[in-house]
PDB file of C-alpha atoms in Angstrom:
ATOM      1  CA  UNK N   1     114.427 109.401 100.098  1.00 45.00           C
ATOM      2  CA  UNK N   2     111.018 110.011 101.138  1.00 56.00           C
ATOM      3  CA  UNK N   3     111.760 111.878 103.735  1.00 70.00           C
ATOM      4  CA  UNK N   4     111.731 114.779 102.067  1.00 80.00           C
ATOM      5  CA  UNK N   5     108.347 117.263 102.490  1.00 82.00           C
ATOM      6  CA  UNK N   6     109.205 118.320  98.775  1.00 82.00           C
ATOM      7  CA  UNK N   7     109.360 114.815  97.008  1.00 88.00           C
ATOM      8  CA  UNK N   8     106.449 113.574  99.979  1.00 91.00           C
ATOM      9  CA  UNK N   9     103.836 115.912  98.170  1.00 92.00           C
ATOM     10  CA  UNK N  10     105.284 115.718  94.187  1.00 93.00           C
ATOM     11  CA  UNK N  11     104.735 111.428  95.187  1.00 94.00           C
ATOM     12  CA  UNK N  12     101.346 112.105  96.678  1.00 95.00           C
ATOM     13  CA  UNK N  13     100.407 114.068  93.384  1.00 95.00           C
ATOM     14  CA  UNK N  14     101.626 111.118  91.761  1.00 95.00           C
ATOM     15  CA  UNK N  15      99.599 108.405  93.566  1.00 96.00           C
ATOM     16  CA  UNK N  16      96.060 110.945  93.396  1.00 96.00           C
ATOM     17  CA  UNK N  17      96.540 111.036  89.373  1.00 95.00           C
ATOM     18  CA  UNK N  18      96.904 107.072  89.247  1.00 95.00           C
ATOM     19  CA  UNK N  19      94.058 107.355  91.704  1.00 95.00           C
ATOM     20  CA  UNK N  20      91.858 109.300  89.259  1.00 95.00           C
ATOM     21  CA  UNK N  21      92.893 107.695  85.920  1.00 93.00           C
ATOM     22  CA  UNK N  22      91.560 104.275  88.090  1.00 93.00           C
ATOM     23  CA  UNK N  23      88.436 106.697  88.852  1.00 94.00           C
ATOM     24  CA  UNK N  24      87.953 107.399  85.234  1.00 91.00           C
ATOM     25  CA  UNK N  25      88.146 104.258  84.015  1.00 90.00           C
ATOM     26  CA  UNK N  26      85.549 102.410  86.232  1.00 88.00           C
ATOM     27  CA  UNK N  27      84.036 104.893  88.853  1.00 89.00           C
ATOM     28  CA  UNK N  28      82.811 104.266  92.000  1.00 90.00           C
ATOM     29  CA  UNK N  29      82.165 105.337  94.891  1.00 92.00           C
ATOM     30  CA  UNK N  30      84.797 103.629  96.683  1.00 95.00           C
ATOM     31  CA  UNK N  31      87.148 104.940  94.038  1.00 94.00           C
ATOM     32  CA  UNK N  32      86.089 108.300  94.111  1.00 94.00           C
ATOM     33  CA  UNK N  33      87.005 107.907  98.337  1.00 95.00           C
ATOM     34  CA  UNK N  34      90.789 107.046  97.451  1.00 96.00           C
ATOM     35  CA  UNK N  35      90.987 110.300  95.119  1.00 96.00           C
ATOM     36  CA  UNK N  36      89.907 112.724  97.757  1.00 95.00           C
ATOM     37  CA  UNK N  37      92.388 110.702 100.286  1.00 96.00           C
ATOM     38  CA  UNK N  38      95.273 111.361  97.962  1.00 95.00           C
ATOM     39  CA  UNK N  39      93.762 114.764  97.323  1.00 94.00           C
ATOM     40  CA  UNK N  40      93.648 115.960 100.917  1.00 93.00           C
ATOM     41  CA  UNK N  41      97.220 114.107 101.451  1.00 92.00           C
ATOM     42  CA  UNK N  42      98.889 116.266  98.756  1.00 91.00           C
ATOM     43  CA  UNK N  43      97.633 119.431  99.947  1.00 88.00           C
ATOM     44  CA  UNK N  44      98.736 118.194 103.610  1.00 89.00           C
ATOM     45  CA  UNK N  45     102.121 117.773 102.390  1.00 89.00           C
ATOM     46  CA  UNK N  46     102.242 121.555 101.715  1.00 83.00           C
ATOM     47  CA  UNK N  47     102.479 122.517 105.087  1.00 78.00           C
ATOM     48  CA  UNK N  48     105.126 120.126 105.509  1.00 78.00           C
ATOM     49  CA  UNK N  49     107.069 121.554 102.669  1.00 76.00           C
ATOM     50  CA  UNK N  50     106.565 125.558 104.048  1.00 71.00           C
ATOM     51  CA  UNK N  51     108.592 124.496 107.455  1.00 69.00           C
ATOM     52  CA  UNK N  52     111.344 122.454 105.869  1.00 62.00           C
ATOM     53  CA  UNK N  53     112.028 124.041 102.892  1.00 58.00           C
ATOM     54  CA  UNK N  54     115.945 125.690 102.862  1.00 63.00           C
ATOM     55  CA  UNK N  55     116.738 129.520 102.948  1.00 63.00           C
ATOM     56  CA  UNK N  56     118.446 129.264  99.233  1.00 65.00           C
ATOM     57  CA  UNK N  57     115.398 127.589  97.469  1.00 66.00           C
ATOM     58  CA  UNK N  58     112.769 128.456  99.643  1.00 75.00           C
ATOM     59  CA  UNK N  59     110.939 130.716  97.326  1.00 83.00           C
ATOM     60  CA  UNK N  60     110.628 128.693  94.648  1.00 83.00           C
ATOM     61  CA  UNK N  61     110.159 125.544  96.700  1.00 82.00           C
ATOM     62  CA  UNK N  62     106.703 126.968  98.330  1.00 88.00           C
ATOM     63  CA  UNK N  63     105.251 127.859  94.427  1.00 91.00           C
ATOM     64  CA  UNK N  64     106.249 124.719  93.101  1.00 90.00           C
ATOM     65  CA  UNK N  65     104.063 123.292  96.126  1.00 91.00           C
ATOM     66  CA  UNK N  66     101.337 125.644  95.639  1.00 93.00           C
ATOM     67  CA  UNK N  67     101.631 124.671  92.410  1.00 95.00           C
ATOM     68  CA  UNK N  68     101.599 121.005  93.014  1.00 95.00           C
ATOM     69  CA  UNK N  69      98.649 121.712  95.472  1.00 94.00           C
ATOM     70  CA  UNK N  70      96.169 123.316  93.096  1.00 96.00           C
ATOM     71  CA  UNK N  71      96.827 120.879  90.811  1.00 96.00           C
ATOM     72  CA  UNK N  72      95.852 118.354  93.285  1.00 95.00           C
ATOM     73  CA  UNK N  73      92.391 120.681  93.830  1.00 96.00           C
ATOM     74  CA  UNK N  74      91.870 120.473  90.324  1.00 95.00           C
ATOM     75  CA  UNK N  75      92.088 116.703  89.587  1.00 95.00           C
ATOM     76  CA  UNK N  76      89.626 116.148  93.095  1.00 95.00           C
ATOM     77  CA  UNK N  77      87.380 118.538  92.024  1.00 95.00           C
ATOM     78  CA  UNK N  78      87.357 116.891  88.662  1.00 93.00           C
ATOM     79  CA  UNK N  79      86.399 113.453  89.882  1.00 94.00           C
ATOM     80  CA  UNK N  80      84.107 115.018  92.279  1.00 93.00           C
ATOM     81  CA  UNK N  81      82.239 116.944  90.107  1.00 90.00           C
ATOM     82  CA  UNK N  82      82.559 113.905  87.611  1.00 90.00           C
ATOM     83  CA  UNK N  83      80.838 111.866  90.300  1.00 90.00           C
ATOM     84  CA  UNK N  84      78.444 114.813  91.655  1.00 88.00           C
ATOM     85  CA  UNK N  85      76.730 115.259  88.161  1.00 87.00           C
ATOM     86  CA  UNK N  86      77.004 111.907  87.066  1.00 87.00           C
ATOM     87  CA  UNK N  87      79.542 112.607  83.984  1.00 83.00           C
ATOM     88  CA  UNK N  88      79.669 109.255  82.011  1.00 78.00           C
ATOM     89  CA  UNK N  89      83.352 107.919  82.890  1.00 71.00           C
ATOM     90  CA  UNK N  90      84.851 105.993  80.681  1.00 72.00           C
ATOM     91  CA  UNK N  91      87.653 106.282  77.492  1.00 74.00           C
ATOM     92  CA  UNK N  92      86.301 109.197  76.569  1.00 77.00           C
ATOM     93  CA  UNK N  93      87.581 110.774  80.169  1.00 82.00           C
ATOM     94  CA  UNK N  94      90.438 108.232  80.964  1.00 85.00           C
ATOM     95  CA  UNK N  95      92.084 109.034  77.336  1.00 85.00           C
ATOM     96  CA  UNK N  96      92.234 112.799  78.110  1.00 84.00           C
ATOM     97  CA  UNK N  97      93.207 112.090  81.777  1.00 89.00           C
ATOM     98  CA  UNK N  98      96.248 109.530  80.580  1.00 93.00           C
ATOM     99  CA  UNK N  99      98.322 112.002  79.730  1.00 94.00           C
ATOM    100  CA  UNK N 100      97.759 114.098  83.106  1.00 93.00           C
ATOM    101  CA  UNK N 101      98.846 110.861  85.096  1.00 94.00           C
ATOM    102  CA  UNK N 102     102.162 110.718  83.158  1.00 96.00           C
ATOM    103  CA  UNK N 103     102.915 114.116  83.699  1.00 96.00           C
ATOM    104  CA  UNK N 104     102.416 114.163  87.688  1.00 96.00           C
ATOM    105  CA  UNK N 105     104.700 110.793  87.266  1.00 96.00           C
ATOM    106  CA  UNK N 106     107.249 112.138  85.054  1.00 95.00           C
ATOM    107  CA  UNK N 107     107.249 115.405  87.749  1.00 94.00           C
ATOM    108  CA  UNK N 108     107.935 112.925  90.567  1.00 94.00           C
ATOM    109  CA  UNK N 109     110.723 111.376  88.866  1.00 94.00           C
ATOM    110  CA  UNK N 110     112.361 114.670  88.250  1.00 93.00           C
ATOM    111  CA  UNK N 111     111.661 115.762  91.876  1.00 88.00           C
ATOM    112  CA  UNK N 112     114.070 112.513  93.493  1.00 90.00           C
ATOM    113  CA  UNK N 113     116.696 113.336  90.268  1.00 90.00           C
ATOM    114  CA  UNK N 114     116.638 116.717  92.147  1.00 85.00           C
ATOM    115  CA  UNK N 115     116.667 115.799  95.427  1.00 83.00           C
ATOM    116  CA  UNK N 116     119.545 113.556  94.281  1.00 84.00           C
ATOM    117  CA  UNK N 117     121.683 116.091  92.965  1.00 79.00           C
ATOM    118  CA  UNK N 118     119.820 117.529  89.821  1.00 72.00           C
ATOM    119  CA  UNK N 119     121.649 116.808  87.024  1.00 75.00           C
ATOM    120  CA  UNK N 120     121.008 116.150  83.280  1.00 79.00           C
ATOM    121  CA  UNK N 121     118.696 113.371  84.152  1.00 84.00           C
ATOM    122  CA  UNK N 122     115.860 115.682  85.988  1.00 88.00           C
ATOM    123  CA  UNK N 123     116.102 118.306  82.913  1.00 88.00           C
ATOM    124  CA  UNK N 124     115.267 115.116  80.366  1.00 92.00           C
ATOM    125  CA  UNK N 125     112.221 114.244  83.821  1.00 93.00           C
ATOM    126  CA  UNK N 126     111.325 118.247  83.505  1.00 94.00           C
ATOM    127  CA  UNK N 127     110.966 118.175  79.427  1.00 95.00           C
ATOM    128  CA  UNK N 128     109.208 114.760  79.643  1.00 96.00           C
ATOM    129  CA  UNK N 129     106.712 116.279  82.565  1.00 95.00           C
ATOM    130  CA  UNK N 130     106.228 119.449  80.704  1.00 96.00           C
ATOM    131  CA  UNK N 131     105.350 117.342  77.038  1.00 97.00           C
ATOM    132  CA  UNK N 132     103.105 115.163  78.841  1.00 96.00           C
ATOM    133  CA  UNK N 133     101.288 118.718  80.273  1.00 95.00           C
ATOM    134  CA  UNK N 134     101.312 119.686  77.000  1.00 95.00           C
ATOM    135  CA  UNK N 135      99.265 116.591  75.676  1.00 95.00           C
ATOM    136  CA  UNK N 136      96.868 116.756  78.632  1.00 92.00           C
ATOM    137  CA  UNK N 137      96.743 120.211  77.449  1.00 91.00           C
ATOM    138  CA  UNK N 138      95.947 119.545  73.866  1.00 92.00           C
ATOM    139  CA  UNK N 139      93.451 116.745  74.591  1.00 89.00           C
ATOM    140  CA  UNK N 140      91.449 118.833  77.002  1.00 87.00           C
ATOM    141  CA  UNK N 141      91.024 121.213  74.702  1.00 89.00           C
ATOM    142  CA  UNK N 142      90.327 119.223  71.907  1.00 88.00           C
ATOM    143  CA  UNK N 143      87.671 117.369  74.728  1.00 84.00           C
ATOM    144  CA  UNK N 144      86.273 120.761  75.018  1.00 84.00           C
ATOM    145  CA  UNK N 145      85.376 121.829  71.565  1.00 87.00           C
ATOM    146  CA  UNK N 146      83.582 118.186  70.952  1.00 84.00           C
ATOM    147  CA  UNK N 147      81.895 118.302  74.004  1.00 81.00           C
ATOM    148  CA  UNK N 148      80.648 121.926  72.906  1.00 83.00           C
ATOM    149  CA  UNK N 149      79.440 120.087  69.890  1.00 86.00           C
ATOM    150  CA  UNK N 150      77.197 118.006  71.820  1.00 83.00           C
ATOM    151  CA  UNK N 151      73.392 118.094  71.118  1.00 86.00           C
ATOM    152  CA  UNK N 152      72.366 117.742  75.057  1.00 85.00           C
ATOM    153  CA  UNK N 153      73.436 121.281  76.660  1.00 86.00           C
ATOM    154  CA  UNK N 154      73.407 119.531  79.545  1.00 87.00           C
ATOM    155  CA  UNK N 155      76.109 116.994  79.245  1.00 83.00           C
ATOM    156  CA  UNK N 156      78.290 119.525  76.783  1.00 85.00           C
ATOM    157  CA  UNK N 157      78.440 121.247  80.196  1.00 88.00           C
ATOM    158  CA  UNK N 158      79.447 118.653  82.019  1.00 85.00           C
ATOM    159  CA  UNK N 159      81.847 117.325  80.187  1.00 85.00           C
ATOM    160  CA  UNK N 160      83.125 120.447  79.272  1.00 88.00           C
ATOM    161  CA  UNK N 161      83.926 121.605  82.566  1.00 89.00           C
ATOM    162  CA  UNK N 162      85.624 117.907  83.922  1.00 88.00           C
ATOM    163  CA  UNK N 163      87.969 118.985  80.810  1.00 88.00           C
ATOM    164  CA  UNK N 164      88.474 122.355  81.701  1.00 91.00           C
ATOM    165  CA  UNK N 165      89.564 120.861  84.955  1.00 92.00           C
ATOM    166  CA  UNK N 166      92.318 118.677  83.381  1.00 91.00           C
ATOM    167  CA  UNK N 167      93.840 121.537  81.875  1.00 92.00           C
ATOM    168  CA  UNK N 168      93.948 123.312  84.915  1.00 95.00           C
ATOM    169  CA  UNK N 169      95.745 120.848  86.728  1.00 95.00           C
ATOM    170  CA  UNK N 170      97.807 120.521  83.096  1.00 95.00           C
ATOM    171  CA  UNK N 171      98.699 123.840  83.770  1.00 96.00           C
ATOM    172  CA  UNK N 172      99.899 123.872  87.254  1.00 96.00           C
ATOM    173  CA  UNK N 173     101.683 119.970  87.105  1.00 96.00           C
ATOM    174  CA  UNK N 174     103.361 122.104  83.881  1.00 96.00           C
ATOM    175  CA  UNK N 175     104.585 125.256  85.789  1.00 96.00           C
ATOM    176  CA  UNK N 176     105.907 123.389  88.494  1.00 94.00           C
ATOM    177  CA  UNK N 177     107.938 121.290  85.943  1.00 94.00           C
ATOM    178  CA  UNK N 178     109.398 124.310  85.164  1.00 94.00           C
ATOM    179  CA  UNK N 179     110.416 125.663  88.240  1.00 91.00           C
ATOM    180  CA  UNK N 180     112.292 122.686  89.015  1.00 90.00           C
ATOM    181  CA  UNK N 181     113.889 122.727  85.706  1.00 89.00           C
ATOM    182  CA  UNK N 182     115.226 126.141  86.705  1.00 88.00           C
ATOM    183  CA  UNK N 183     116.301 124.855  90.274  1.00 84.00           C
ATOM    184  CA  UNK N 184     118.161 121.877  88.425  1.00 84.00           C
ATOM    185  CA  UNK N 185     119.910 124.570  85.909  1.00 81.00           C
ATOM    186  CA  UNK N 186     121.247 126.326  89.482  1.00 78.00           C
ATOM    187  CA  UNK N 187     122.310 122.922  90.533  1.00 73.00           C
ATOM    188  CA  UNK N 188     124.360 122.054  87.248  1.00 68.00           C
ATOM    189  CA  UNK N 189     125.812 125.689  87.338  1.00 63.00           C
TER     190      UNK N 189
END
């Protein structure tokens, strides 16, 4: 059912966090390339998602893609930034990420189970997105205060703000799930 602008750009999210938890496993350069493809192709998918969306869930629709969108901005500028001020990658970053990547999956999921019909299925996809967010969440965090800890000002900076970035994009992948867990309630009603 791609197909459809709204489930085109929640799948593009998905495939730029796989993208980046690849990125902060074993950067590269080449890597790094791929996220800001899937980056620019999520963002793209906004516009798509303004001129189709429908008249009763239009509203919501366009902030669940903004929301979708700045999450994607988040995660690039992440890797970017990881890249740009040569943030050691590794478990460290991938372990905090992990739980980012299952999120934007778990959000896809529940996106088709909406586009399918809603249904108790996309609420269990919504709660699942929104733990996984909360994780991310938790973990960034958690990133933060050690990396605040860290002897080098330097690095605590830089690692500080590539976590600060995660929970951004925690944040937004989160508030989306929500939104479509209130467009799947409508759907049930």
């Amino acid at each position: 059912m791609l197909g459809d602008p709204r489930l085109e750009q929640a799948h593009a999210l998905s495939a730029l966090a796989v993208a980046a938890a690849r990125f902060f496993s074993e950067p590269s350069q080449a890597q790094a390339g791929v996220v800001r493809e899937h980056a620019e192709a999520c963002r793209a998918k906004a516009g798509a998602v303004r001129s189709g969306a429908s008249r009763d869930d239009r509203e919501e629709m366009l902030t669940v893609s903004r929301h979708l969108s700045e999450a994607a901005v988040q995660v690039g500028k992440a890797v970017e930034e990881c890249q740009l001020f040569q943030v050691p990658a590794g478990r460290r970053l991938s372990g905090a990420f992990e739980p980012l990547c299952e999120a934007a999956q778990a959000l896809e999921r529940s996106f088709r189970a909406l586009t399918r019909g809603g249904g108790q299925g996309c609420v269990d996809l919504v709660l699942d997105a929104k733990r996984h967010c909360q994780q991310a969440s938790r973990l960034a965090s958690e990133a933060v205060k050690q990396a605040l800890e860290m002897p080098n000002t330097v690095d605590s900076i830089k690692f500080k703000e590539t976590f600060v970035r995660f929970s951004r994009s925690a944040d937004e992948i989160h508030q989306a799930a929500d939104l479509i867990g209130e467009l799947a309630a409508v759907k049930n009603d």
